[in-house]
mmCIF file of C-alpha atoms in Angstrom:
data_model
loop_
_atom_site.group_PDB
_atom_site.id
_atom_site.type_symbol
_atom_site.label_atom_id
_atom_site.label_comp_id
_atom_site.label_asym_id
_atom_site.label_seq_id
_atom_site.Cartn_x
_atom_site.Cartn_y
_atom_site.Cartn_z
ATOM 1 C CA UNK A 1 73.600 -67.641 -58.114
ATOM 2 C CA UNK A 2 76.812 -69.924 -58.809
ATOM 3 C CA UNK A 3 78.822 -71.649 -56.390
ATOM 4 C CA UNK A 4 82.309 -70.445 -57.113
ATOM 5 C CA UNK A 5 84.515 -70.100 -54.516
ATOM 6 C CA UNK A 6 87.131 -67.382 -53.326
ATOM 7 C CA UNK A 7 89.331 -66.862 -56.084
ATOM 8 C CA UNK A 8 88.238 -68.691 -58.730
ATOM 9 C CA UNK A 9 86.375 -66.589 -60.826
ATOM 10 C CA UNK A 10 85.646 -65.131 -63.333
ATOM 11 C CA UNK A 11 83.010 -67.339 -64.016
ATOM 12 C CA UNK A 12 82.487 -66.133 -67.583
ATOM 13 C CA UNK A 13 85.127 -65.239 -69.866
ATOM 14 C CA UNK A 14 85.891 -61.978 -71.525
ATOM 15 C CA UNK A 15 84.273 -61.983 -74.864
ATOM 16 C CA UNK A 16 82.731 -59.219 -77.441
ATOM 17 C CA UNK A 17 79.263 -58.402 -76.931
ATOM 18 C CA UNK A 18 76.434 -56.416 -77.723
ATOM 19 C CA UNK A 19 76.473 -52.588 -76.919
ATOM 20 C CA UNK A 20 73.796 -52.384 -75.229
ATOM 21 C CA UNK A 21 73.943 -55.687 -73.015
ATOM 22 C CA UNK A 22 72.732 -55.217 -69.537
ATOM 23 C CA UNK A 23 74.698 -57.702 -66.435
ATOM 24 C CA UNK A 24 72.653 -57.890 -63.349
ATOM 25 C CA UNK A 25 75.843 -59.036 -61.088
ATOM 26 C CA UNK A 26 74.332 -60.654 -58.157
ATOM 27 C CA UNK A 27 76.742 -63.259 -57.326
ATOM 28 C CA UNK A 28 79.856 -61.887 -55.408
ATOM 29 C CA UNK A 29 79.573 -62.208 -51.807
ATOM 30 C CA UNK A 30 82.871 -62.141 -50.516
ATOM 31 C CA UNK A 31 86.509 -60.800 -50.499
ATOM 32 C CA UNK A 32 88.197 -62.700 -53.726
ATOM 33 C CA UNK A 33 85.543 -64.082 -55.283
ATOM 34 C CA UNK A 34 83.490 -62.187 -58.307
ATOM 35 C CA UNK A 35 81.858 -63.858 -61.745
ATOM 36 C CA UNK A 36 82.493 -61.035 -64.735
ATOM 37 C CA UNK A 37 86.268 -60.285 -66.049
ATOM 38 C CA UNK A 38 87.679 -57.461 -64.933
ATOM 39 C CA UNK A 39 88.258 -56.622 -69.060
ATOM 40 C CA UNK A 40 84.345 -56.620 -69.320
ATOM 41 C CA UNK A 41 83.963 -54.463 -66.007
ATOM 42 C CA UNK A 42 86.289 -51.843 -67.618
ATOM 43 C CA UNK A 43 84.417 -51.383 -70.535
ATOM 44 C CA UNK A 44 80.887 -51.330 -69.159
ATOM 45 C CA UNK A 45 79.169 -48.487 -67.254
ATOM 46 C CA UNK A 46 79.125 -50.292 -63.599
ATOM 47 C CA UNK A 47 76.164 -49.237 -60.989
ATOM 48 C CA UNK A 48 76.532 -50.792 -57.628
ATOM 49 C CA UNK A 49 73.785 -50.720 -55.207
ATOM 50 C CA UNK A 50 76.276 -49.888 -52.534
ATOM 51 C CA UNK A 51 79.196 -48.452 -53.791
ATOM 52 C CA UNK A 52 81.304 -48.829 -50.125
ATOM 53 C CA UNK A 53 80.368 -52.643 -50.194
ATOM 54 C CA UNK A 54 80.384 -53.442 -53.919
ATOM 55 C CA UNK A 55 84.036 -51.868 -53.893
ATOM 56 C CA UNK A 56 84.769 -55.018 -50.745
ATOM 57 C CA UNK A 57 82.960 -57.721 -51.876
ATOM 58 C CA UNK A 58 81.030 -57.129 -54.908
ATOM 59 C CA UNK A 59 81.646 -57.204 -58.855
ATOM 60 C CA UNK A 60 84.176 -54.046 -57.892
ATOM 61 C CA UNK A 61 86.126 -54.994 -55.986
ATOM 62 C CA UNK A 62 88.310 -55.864 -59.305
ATOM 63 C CA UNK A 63 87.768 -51.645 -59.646
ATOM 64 C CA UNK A 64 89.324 -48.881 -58.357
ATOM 65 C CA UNK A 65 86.418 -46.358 -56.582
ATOM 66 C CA UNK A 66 86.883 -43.570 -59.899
ATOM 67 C CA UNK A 67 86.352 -46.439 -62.020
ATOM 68 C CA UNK A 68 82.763 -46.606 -60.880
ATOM 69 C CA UNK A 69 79.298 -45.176 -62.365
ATOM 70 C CA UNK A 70 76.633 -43.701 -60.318
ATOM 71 C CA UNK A 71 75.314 -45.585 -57.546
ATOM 72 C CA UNK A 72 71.955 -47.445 -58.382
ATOM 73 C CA UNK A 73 70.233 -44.152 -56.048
ATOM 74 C CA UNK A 74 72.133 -41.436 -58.005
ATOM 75 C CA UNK A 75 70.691 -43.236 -61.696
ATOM 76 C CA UNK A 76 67.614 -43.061 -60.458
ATOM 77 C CA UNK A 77 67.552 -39.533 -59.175
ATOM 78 C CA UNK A 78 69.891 -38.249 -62.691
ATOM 79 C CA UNK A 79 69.434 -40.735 -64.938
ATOM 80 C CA UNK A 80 68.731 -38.317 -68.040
ATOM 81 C CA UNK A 81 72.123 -38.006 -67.100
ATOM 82 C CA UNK A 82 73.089 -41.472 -68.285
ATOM 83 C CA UNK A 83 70.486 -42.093 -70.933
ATOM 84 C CA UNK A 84 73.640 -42.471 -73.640
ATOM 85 C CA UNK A 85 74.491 -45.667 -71.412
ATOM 86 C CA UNK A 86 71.841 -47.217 -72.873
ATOM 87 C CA UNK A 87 73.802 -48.154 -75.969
ATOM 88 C CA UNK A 88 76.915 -49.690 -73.743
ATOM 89 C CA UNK A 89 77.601 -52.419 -71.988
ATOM 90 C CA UNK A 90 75.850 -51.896 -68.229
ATOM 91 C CA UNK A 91 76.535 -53.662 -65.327
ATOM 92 C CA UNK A 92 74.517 -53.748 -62.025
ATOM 93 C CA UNK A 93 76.547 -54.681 -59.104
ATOM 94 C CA UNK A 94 74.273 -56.128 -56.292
ATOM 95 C CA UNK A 95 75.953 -56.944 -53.227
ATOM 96 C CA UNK A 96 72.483 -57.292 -51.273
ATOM 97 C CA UNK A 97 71.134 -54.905 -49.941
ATOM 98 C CA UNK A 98 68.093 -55.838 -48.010
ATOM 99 C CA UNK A 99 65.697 -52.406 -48.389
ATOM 100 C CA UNK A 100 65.845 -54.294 -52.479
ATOM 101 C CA UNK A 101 64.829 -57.341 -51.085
ATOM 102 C CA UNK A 102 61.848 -56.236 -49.167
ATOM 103 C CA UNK A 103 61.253 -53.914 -52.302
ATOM 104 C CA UNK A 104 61.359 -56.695 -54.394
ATOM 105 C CA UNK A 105 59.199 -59.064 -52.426
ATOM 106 C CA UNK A 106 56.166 -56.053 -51.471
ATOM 107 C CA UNK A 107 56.097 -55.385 -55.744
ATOM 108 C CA UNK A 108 55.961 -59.573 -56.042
ATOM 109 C CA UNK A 109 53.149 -59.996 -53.560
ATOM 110 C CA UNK A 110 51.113 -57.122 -54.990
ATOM 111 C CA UNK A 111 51.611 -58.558 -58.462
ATOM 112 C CA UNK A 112 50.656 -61.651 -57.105
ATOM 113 C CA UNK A 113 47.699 -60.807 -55.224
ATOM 114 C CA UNK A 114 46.228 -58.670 -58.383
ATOM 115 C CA UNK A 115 46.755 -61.816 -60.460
ATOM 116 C CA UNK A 116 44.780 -63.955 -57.785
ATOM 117 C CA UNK A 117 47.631 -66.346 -57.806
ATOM 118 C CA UNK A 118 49.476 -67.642 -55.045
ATOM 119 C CA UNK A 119 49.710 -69.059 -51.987
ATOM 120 C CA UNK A 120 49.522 -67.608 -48.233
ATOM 121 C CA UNK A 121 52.209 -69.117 -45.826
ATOM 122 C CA UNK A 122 53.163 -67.859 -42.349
ATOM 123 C CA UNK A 123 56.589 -67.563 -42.253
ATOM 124 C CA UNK A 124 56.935 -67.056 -38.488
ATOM 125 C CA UNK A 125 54.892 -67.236 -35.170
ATOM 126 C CA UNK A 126 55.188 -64.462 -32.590
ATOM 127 C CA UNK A 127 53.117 -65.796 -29.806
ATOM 128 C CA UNK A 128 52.178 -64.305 -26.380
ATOM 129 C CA UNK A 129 55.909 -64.956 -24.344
ATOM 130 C CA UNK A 130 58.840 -63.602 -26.844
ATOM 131 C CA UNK A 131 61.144 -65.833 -24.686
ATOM 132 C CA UNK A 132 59.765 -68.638 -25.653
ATOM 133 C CA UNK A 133 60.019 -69.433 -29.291
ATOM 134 C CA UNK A 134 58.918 -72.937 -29.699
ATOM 135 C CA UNK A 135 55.658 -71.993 -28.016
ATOM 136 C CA UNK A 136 53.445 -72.970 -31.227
ATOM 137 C CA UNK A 137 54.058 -76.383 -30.580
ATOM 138 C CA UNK A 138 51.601 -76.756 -27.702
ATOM 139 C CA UNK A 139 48.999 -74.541 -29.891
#
């Protein structure tokens, strides 16, 4: 959500906060660049999405792989497990992963659609030759 570039983070700096603070870090999309302090990452309880591509490009990479909490799958499948965590500092470490995204959207549009709110827009156009792509033009 910010546009710092590679290297120049953290965006925020390292300051006291409330125990039970929750980060959703969706920011970090490349080698060298991240948004939270590595101080704050150490004391938090950090849940990547993707632990492989979190620990490349993500929120930890500032982490080593032992400094890590459960991946977002494992919380879900233990989390009476982690149920203390709910009175530390949490981070979520989202590097993208696009099963949320479509997870995401589907609970938006049904949300949407039992609200009677929104609009319908068609995003693409398959028409009858695949090779041909600009076809809907001469529709």
């Amino acid at each position: 959500a910010t546009s710092l570039g590679v290297g120049e983070g953290p965006l925020f700096p390292d300051q006291e906060t409330r125990p039970w603070l929750h980060v959703n870090a969706v920011g970090s999309d490349f080698v060298g660049k991240f948004e939270l302090p590595l101080a704050m990452l150490r004391r938090a309880l950090v849940c990547p999405d993707c632990p492989e591509q979190a620990l490349l490009e993500g929120e930890a990479q500032q982490l080593e792989r032992s400094d890590l909490g459960p991946s977002l799958p494992q919380l879900i499948q233990r989390r009476q497990h982690f149920t203390e965590a709910r009175e530390r500092l949490t981070v979520f470490d989202s590097t993208g992963w696009a099963l949320e995204d479509h997870v995401a959207l589907e609970m938006i549009l049904e949300h949407a659609a039992r609200c009677g709110v929104g609009s319908t827009v068609q995003l693409e156009w398959i028409g009858p030759d695949p090779m041909d792509p600009y076809g809907f033009e001469s529709s």
